Coordinates of C-alpha atoms and ligand atoms in Angstrom, one line a residue:
M1 CA 24.5 -9.5 2.0
S2 CA 27.7 -11.5 0.6
Q3 CA 31.0 -10.5 0.4
A4 CA 31.0 -11.7 -3.3
F5 CA 28.5 -8.8 -3.8
I6 CA 30.8 -6.3 -2.3
N7 CA 33.8 -7.9 -4.3
T8 CA 31.8 -7.5 -7.6
F9 CA 31.1 -3.5 -6.8
Q10 CA 34.9 -3.2 -6.0
Q11 CA 35.8 -5.0 -9.6
L12 CA 33.6 -3.0 -11.3
Y13 CA 34.1 0.6 -9.9
A14 CA 37.7 -0.1 -8.3
A15 CA 36.5 1.4 -5.2
Q16 CA 34.4 0.7 -1.9
P17 CA 30.5 1.4 -1.9
D18 CA 29.7 3.8 0.5
G19 CA 26.4 1.9 1.5
L20 CA 23.7 -0.6 1.0
S21 CA 20.0 0.2 0.6
S22 CA 17.7 -2.7 0.4
A23 CA 13.9 -3.1 -0.2
P24 CA 11.6 -6.0 -0.4
G25 CA 8.9 -7.3 -2.8
R26 CA 5.6 -7.9 -1.5
V27 CA 2.6 -10.4 -1.6
N28 CA -0.6 -9.1 -1.0
L29 CA -3.4 -10.8 1.4
I30 CA -6.4 -9.0 -0.2
G31 CA -7.2 -5.5 -1.5
E32 CA -6.7 -5.9 -5.4
F33 CA -7.1 -3.0 -7.8
T34 CA -8.3 -1.2 -5.0
D35 CA -5.4 1.3 -4.4
Y36 CA -5.8 3.4 -7.4
N37 CA -9.6 3.9 -6.3
L38 CA -8.5 5.1 -3.2
G39 CA -9.7 2.0 -1.3
Y40 CA -8.1 -0.2 1.3
V41 CA -5.4 -2.8 0.8
F42 CA -3.7 -5.4 3.0
P43 CA -0.3 -6.3 1.7
A44 CA 2.9 -8.1 3.5
A45 CA 6.4 -7.6 2.4
L46 CA 8.6 -10.8 1.9
N47 CA 11.8 -12.0 2.6
F48 CA 12.9 -11.8 -0.9
R49 CA 14.7 -8.1 -1.6
T50 CA 16.5 -6.0 -3.9
Q51 CA 19.9 -4.6 -2.7
V52 CA 21.7 -1.7 -4.0
L53 CA 24.9 -1.1 -3.0
F54 CA 26.0 2.5 -3.9
R55 CA 28.7 5.0 -3.8
A56 CA 28.9 8.8 -4.9
R57 CA 30.7 10.1 -7.9
T58 CA 31.7 13.8 -8.6
D59 CA 31.1 13.9 -12.4
Q60 CA 27.4 13.9 -12.6
Q61 CA 27.0 10.6 -14.3
M62 CA 25.0 7.9 -13.2
V63 CA 26.5 4.3 -13.5
V64 CA 24.6 0.9 -13.0
H65 CA 25.0 -2.6 -13.0
S66 CA 23.0 -5.6 -12.1
Q67 CA 24.1 -8.7 -10.7
N68 CA 20.9 -10.1 -12.7
Y69 CA 22.1 -9.2 -15.7
P70 CA 25.8 -9.7 -16.0
G71 CA 27.3 -8.0 -19.0
E72 CA 24.5 -5.5 -19.3
S73 CA 25.0 -1.8 -17.6
D74 CA 23.4 1.6 -18.0
R75 CA 25.1 4.9 -17.9
F76 CA 23.7 8.4 -18.3
S77 CA 24.4 12.2 -17.3
L78 CA 22.2 13.8 -14.6
Q79 CA 22.9 17.2 -16.9
D80 CA 21.1 15.6 -19.9
P81 CA 17.2 15.4 -20.2
I82 CA 16.3 11.9 -18.6
T83 CA 15.0 10.0 -21.3
P84 CA 14.5 6.0 -21.7
G85 CA 17.7 3.9 -22.1
P86 CA 18.8 0.6 -23.8
S87 CA 17.5 -1.8 -20.8
Q88 CA 14.3 -2.2 -19.2
W89 CA 15.6 -2.5 -15.6
G90 CA 18.1 0.4 -16.4
N91 CA 14.7 2.4 -17.0
Y92 CA 13.7 2.2 -13.4
I93 CA 16.7 4.1 -12.3
R94 CA 16.5 6.8 -15.0
A95 CA 12.6 6.9 -13.9
M96 CA 13.4 7.6 -10.2
V97 CA 16.1 10.3 -11.4
Y98 CA 13.5 11.9 -13.9
V99 CA 10.7 12.2 -11.1
L100 CA 13.3 13.4 -8.3
Q101 CA 14.6 16.1 -10.7
Q102 CA 10.9 17.0 -11.8
A103 CA 10.6 17.6 -8.0
G104 CA 13.2 20.0 -7.7
F105 CA 15.7 17.9 -6.2
T106 CA 19.3 18.0 -7.2
L107 CA 21.0 14.6 -7.3
T108 CA 24.8 13.3 -7.0
G109 CA 26.2 11.1 -9.6
A110 CA 26.6 7.3 -8.5
D111 CA 27.9 4.0 -9.1
L112 CA 25.4 1.5 -8.5
L113 CA 25.2 -2.4 -8.2
I114 CA 21.9 -4.1 -8.0
D115 CA 21.1 -7.6 -6.9
S116 CA 17.6 -9.0 -6.5
D117 CA 16.2 -12.4 -5.3
V118 CA 12.6 -11.1 -5.9
P119 CA 11.0 -13.3 -8.4
Q120 CA 10.4 -11.1 -11.8
G121 CA 7.0 -11.5 -13.8
A122 CA 5.4 -12.9 -10.7
G123 CA 3.4 -10.2 -9.8
L124 CA 5.4 -9.9 -6.7
S125 CA 6.6 -6.2 -7.2
S126 CA 9.9 -6.8 -8.2
S127 CA 9.9 -3.1 -9.7
A128 CA 8.5 -1.4 -6.6
A129 CA 11.4 -3.1 -4.5
L130 CA 14.1 -1.7 -7.2
E131 CA 12.4 1.9 -7.0
V132 CA 12.1 1.8 -3.5
A133 CA 15.9 0.9 -2.9
I134 CA 17.0 3.1 -5.9
G135 CA 15.0 5.8 -3.7
G136 CA 16.7 5.0 -0.4
A137 CA 19.8 5.1 -2.0
F138 CA 19.5 8.6 -4.0
N139 CA 18.0 9.8 -0.6
Q140 CA 21.1 8.9 1.5
L141 CA 23.6 10.0 -1.2
S142 CA 22.1 13.4 -2.0
G143 CA 20.9 13.9 1.5
L144 CA 17.2 14.3 0.2
A145 CA 15.6 13.9 3.7
L146 CA 12.5 12.0 2.3
T147 CA 10.4 10.1 4.5
P148 CA 10.1 6.1 3.5
A149 CA 6.5 7.2 2.5
Q150 CA 7.7 9.8 0.1
I151 CA 10.2 7.6 -1.2
A152 CA 7.0 5.2 -1.9
L153 CA 5.3 8.0 -3.6
F154 CA 8.3 8.9 -6.1
G155 CA 8.4 5.3 -7.0
Q156 CA 4.5 5.5 -7.7
Q157 CA 5.6 8.7 -9.9
A158 CA 8.3 6.8 -11.6
E159 CA 5.9 4.0 -12.9
N160 CA 2.9 6.7 -13.9
Q161 CA 5.1 9.4 -15.6
F162 CA 8.0 7.3 -16.9
M163 CA 7.2 3.5 -17.1
N164 CA 3.6 4.0 -18.6
C165 CA 2.1 2.1 -16.0
Q166 CA -0.9 3.8 -14.1
C167 CA -0.3 1.8 -11.1
G168 CA -1.6 2.4 -7.6
I169 CA 0.4 3.2 -4.3
M170 CA 0.5 -0.3 -2.7
D171 CA 3.5 -1.8 -3.9
Q172 CA 5.8 1.1 -3.3
M173 CA 4.3 1.9 0.1
I174 CA 4.7 -1.6 1.5
S175 CA 8.0 -2.2 0.4
A176 CA 8.9 1.4 2.0
Q177 CA 7.1 0.8 5.4
A178 CA 6.6 -2.8 6.2
T179 CA 7.2 -4.3 9.8
A180 CA 8.4 -7.9 9.7
G181 CA 6.1 -10.3 10.8
H182 CA 3.2 -7.8 10.0
A183 CA 0.7 -7.1 7.4
L184 CA -0.1 -3.6 6.7
L185 CA -3.5 -2.2 6.4
L186 CA -3.2 1.0 4.2
D187 CA -6.1 3.2 3.4
C188 CA -5.3 4.7 0.1
A189 CA -7.4 7.8 0.2
T190 CA -5.4 9.0 3.4
L191 CA -2.1 7.0 3.6
A192 CA -2.9 6.0 6.9
T193 CA -1.1 2.3 8.0
R194 CA -1.9 -0.1 10.7
A195 CA 0.6 -3.0 11.3
V196 CA -1.3 -6.1 11.9
A197 CA 0.8 -9.1 13.2
I198 CA 0.6 -12.3 11.3
P199 CA -0.1 -15.3 13.6
P200 CA 3.3 -17.2 13.9
E201 CA 1.4 -20.4 13.2
L202 CA 0.3 -19.0 9.8
A203 CA 2.5 -19.8 6.6
L204 CA 2.4 -17.2 3.6
V205 CA 2.9 -20.0 0.7
I206 CA 3.1 -18.3 -2.7
V207 CA 2.5 -20.4 -5.6
N208 CA 3.9 -18.9 -8.9
S209 CA 2.1 -20.1 -11.9
N210 CA 5.1 -19.3 -14.3
Y211 CA 2.3 -18.1 -17.0
P212 CA 3.9 -15.8 -19.3
R213 CA 2.2 -12.3 -18.6
K214 CA 1.5 -10.4 -21.8
L215 CA 0.2 -6.9 -22.4
V216 CA -0.3 -6.3 -18.8
D217 CA 0.5 -2.8 -18.6
S218 CA -2.3 -1.8 -21.4
E219 CA -4.7 -4.2 -19.7
Y220 CA -3.9 -2.9 -16.5
N221 CA -4.5 0.9 -17.5
G222 CA -7.8 0.1 -19.3
R223 CA -9.1 -1.4 -16.1
R224 CA -8.4 1.7 -14.3
Q225 CA -9.9 3.8 -16.7
D226 CA -13.3 1.5 -16.5
C227 CA -13.2 2.1 -12.9
E228 CA -12.9 5.9 -13.2
Q229 CA -15.5 6.0 -15.7
A230 CA -17.8 4.0 -13.3
A231 CA -17.1 6.6 -10.6
A232 CA -17.9 9.5 -13.0
I233 CA -21.0 7.9 -14.0
M234 CA -22.2 7.8 -10.1
G235 CA -20.8 11.3 -9.4
V236 CA -18.3 10.1 -6.9
S237 CA -14.5 11.3 -7.4
T238 CA -13.3 7.8 -6.8
L239 CA -14.8 4.1 -6.1
R240 CA -14.0 4.5 -2.6
D241 CA -16.8 6.9 -2.2
A242 CA -19.5 4.3 -3.7
S243 CA -21.6 2.1 -1.9
M244 CA -23.3 -1.0 -3.5
D245 CA -26.9 1.0 -3.3
L246 CA -25.4 3.9 -5.6
L247 CA -23.6 1.2 -7.6
Q248 CA -27.4 -0.2 -8.5
Q249 CA -29.0 3.0 -8.7
H250 CA -26.7 3.8 -11.6
K251 CA -26.6 0.4 -13.4
N252 CA -28.6 1.2 -16.3
A253 CA -26.1 4.1 -17.2
M254 CA -23.2 1.9 -17.3
T255 CA -22.0 -0.9 -19.7
A256 CA -21.8 -4.1 -18.2
Q257 CA -18.1 -3.8 -18.2
Q258 CA -18.1 -0.6 -16.0
Y259 CA -20.6 -2.2 -13.7
K260 CA -18.7 -5.0 -13.1
R261 CA -15.2 -3.6 -12.3
A262 CA -16.9 -1.0 -9.8
H263 CA -18.8 -4.0 -8.3
H264 CA -15.4 -5.7 -7.7
V265 CA -13.7 -2.7 -6.3
I266 CA -16.7 -1.8 -4.0
S267 CA -16.9 -5.6 -2.7
E268 CA -13.4 -5.9 -2.4
N269 CA -12.8 -2.8 -0.1
A270 CA -15.4 -4.5 2.3
R271 CA -13.6 -7.9 2.1
V272 CA -10.2 -6.0 3.2
L273 CA -11.5 -4.8 6.6
A274 CA -13.3 -8.2 7.4
T275 CA -10.1 -9.8 6.7
V276 CA -7.9 -7.7 8.8
D277 CA -10.5 -8.8 11.7
A278 CA -10.5 -12.6 10.7
L279 CA -6.5 -12.5 10.7
Q280 CA -6.5 -11.0 14.1
Q281 CA -9.0 -13.5 15.6
S282 CA -6.9 -16.7 13.3
D283 CA -10.5 -17.3 11.9
M284 CA -9.5 -19.7 9.0
T285 CA -13.2 -20.2 7.8
Q286 CA -13.7 -16.4 7.5
L287 CA -10.3 -16.1 5.9
R288 CA -11.2 -18.7 3.7
L289 CA -14.4 -17.3 2.4
L290 CA -13.2 -14.0 2.1
M291 CA -10.2 -15.0 -0.2
Q292 CA -12.4 -17.3 -2.2
A293 CA -15.0 -14.4 -2.8
S294 CA -12.0 -12.2 -3.7
H295 CA -10.7 -14.7 -6.3
Q296 CA -14.0 -15.2 -7.7
S297 CA -14.6 -11.3 -8.1
L298 CA -11.3 -11.0 -10.0
R299 CA -12.2 -13.7 -12.2
D300 CA -15.6 -12.9 -13.0
D301 CA -16.0 -9.0 -12.6
F302 CA -12.5 -7.7 -12.8
E303 CA -11.4 -10.4 -15.0
V304 CA -7.8 -10.2 -14.5
T305 CA -7.1 -14.1 -14.0
V306 CA -6.1 -16.6 -16.5
P307 CA -7.0 -20.5 -16.5
A308 CA -3.3 -21.4 -15.1
T309 CA -4.2 -19.1 -11.8
D310 CA -7.8 -20.3 -11.4
G311 CA -6.6 -23.7 -11.6
L312 CA -3.9 -23.2 -9.2
V313 CA -6.2 -22.0 -6.9
E314 CA -8.6 -24.6 -7.2
I315 CA -5.9 -27.4 -6.7
C316 CA -4.3 -25.6 -3.6
Q317 CA -7.9 -25.1 -2.0
T318 CA -8.7 -28.4 -2.8
A319 CA -5.8 -29.8 -1.1
L320 CA -6.0 -27.6 2.1
G321 CA -10.1 -27.6 2.2
S322 CA -10.9 -26.3 5.5
K323 CA -7.3 -25.8 6.7
G324 CA -6.4 -23.1 4.3
A325 CA -7.5 -19.9 2.3
V326 CA -6.2 -19.4 -1.3
R327 CA -6.7 -16.7 -4.1
M328 CA -4.6 -15.2 -6.7
T329 CA -2.7 -12.2 -5.7
G330 CA -1.2 -8.9 -7.2
G331 CA -1.6 -7.4 -10.6
G332 CA -3.2 -10.4 -12.4
F333 CA -2.8 -12.0 -15.9
G334 CA -0.8 -14.7 -14.6
G335 CA 1.6 -14.1 -11.9
A336 CA 1.2 -15.8 -8.5
I337 CA -1.4 -17.1 -5.6
I338 CA -1.0 -16.9 -2.2
C339 CA -2.2 -19.7 0.2
L340 CA -2.7 -18.9 4.0
C341 CA -2.4 -22.3 6.0
A342 CA -0.5 -23.8 9.2
Q343 CA 3.2 -24.3 8.7
Q344 CA 2.4 -28.2 8.9
D345 CA -0.1 -28.1 6.0
V346 CA 2.4 -26.4 3.6
V347 CA 3.4 -30.0 2.4
L348 CA 0.0 -30.5 1.1
V349 CA 0.0 -27.4 -1.1
E350 CA 3.5 -28.7 -2.4
Q351 CA 2.4 -32.1 -2.9
A352 CA -1.2 -30.9 -4.8
V353 CA 1.1 -28.5 -7.2
A354 CA 3.3 -31.2 -8.0
A355 CA 0.8 -33.8 -8.7
H356 CA -1.7 -31.8 -10.8
Y357 CA -0.4 -28.2 -12.1
Q358 CA 2.2 -29.3 -14.8
A359 CA -0.2 -32.0 -15.9
R360 CA -3.2 -29.8 -16.5
F361 CA -1.4 -26.6 -17.5
G362 CA 1.9 -28.0 -18.9
L363 CA 4.0 -25.5 -16.6
K364 CA 6.1 -25.7 -13.9
A365 CA 4.9 -23.6 -10.7
D366 CA 7.4 -22.7 -8.0
V367 CA 6.2 -22.9 -4.5
Y368 CA 7.8 -20.0 -2.0
V369 CA 7.1 -20.2 1.8
C370 CA 7.6 -16.8 3.1
Q371 CA 7.7 -14.9 6.3
A372 CA 6.4 -11.3 6.3
G373 CA 9.7 -9.1 6.1
A374 CA 10.7 -5.4 6.9
G375 CA 10.7 -2.6 4.6
L376 CA 13.0 -0.5 3.4
T377 CA 16.6 -0.3 5.3
V378 CA 19.3 2.1 4.4
Q379 CA 22.8 1.5 5.8
T380 CA 26.4 3.5 5.5
F381 CA 29.7 1.6 5.8
A382 CA 32.6 3.2 7.7
A383 CA 35.3 4.7 5.3
Ligands
LIG401 C1 -0.2 -4.0 -9.4 C2 0.0 -2.4 -9.0 C3 -0.6 -2.0 -7.7 C4 -2.2 -2.8 -7.7 C5 -2.3 -4.1 -7.9 C6 -3.3 -4.8 -7.9 O1 0.6 -4.5 -8.2 O2 1.3 -2.0 -9.2 O3 -0.5 -0.9 -7.5 O4 -2.8 -2.1 -8.1 O5 -1.5 -4.6 -9.3 O6 -3.9 -4.8 -6.8

């Protein structure tokens, strides 16, 4: 955290902050759109983080500024009904207040200053990082005694109940619970987790397509409905409980779309577990085949890729050949792709993206070479 960040807080609020809450964005290695079907996911936190300086107020007001949106701010009273406000980023803070109050918690007013280097609109969970960091700040300020997992669940509720996004639990859970240097196998049915070390020679290379994401929430929520309908037709409560055999038995009772959505989810769950083994064995051939199959399934069955992300995957996979594993990552409809490769081969990705992406798609991509970061941290400052 920089001194300039603290100085800005002091200038805005004429006081020292009480503490700092910090939560990361994430990249998903594999297990896409499986979380809300109560399946498996395998994400890692990034070293990009959202930081929140906080200070208690005594007047039941919540005042919020963000270094990412200079000149904008939000202010609301904890005694009034919580409704959407003037700024989209400010609504994430309102959403966290809303769900915590609904759960019966009494919150203390606060002065907040946010700063984030999580790329926005890239499918790297900048919103989950904000929700979890805010949850960590409120937990400390109001003495809520929440566990990181509970903070994550409130972050998901904030999306589901206030932000109109019917997302699963993956993004908030990895942001709250990550271990540095590890990916996290999460069973979304039980919320059991297992940290799996990422071999140190492996780089997490993220390429942001910068494709403008549009109508993402409505498409996202529509996919979730397809999955729920497919599960209902098969007589299971979620797709986690369905097998390929069961799917084939009910194929004729489904629309082609429902069948394809379910086919993706059932096959993806199996790929997650196989990927955990392949990563532990540093088996690049298996990793490549599994990530390739995941991408094809997301393209053809779940239909959440766009030509720009399909093209980026092809460019990077061609450049890496047998030395890397590549697929789209995150919520789709643009966003980013992930390449797993040795540190010394990152340059192959950088060169290939520079040579071919803009020429083919008219967009400039950003390449981030990341390490797996740690989850939520909250610290208080000595008075
Ligand atoms: C978004 C959602 C997650 C998950 C992914 C797709 O990131 O927030 O819950 O569904 O999309 O895997």
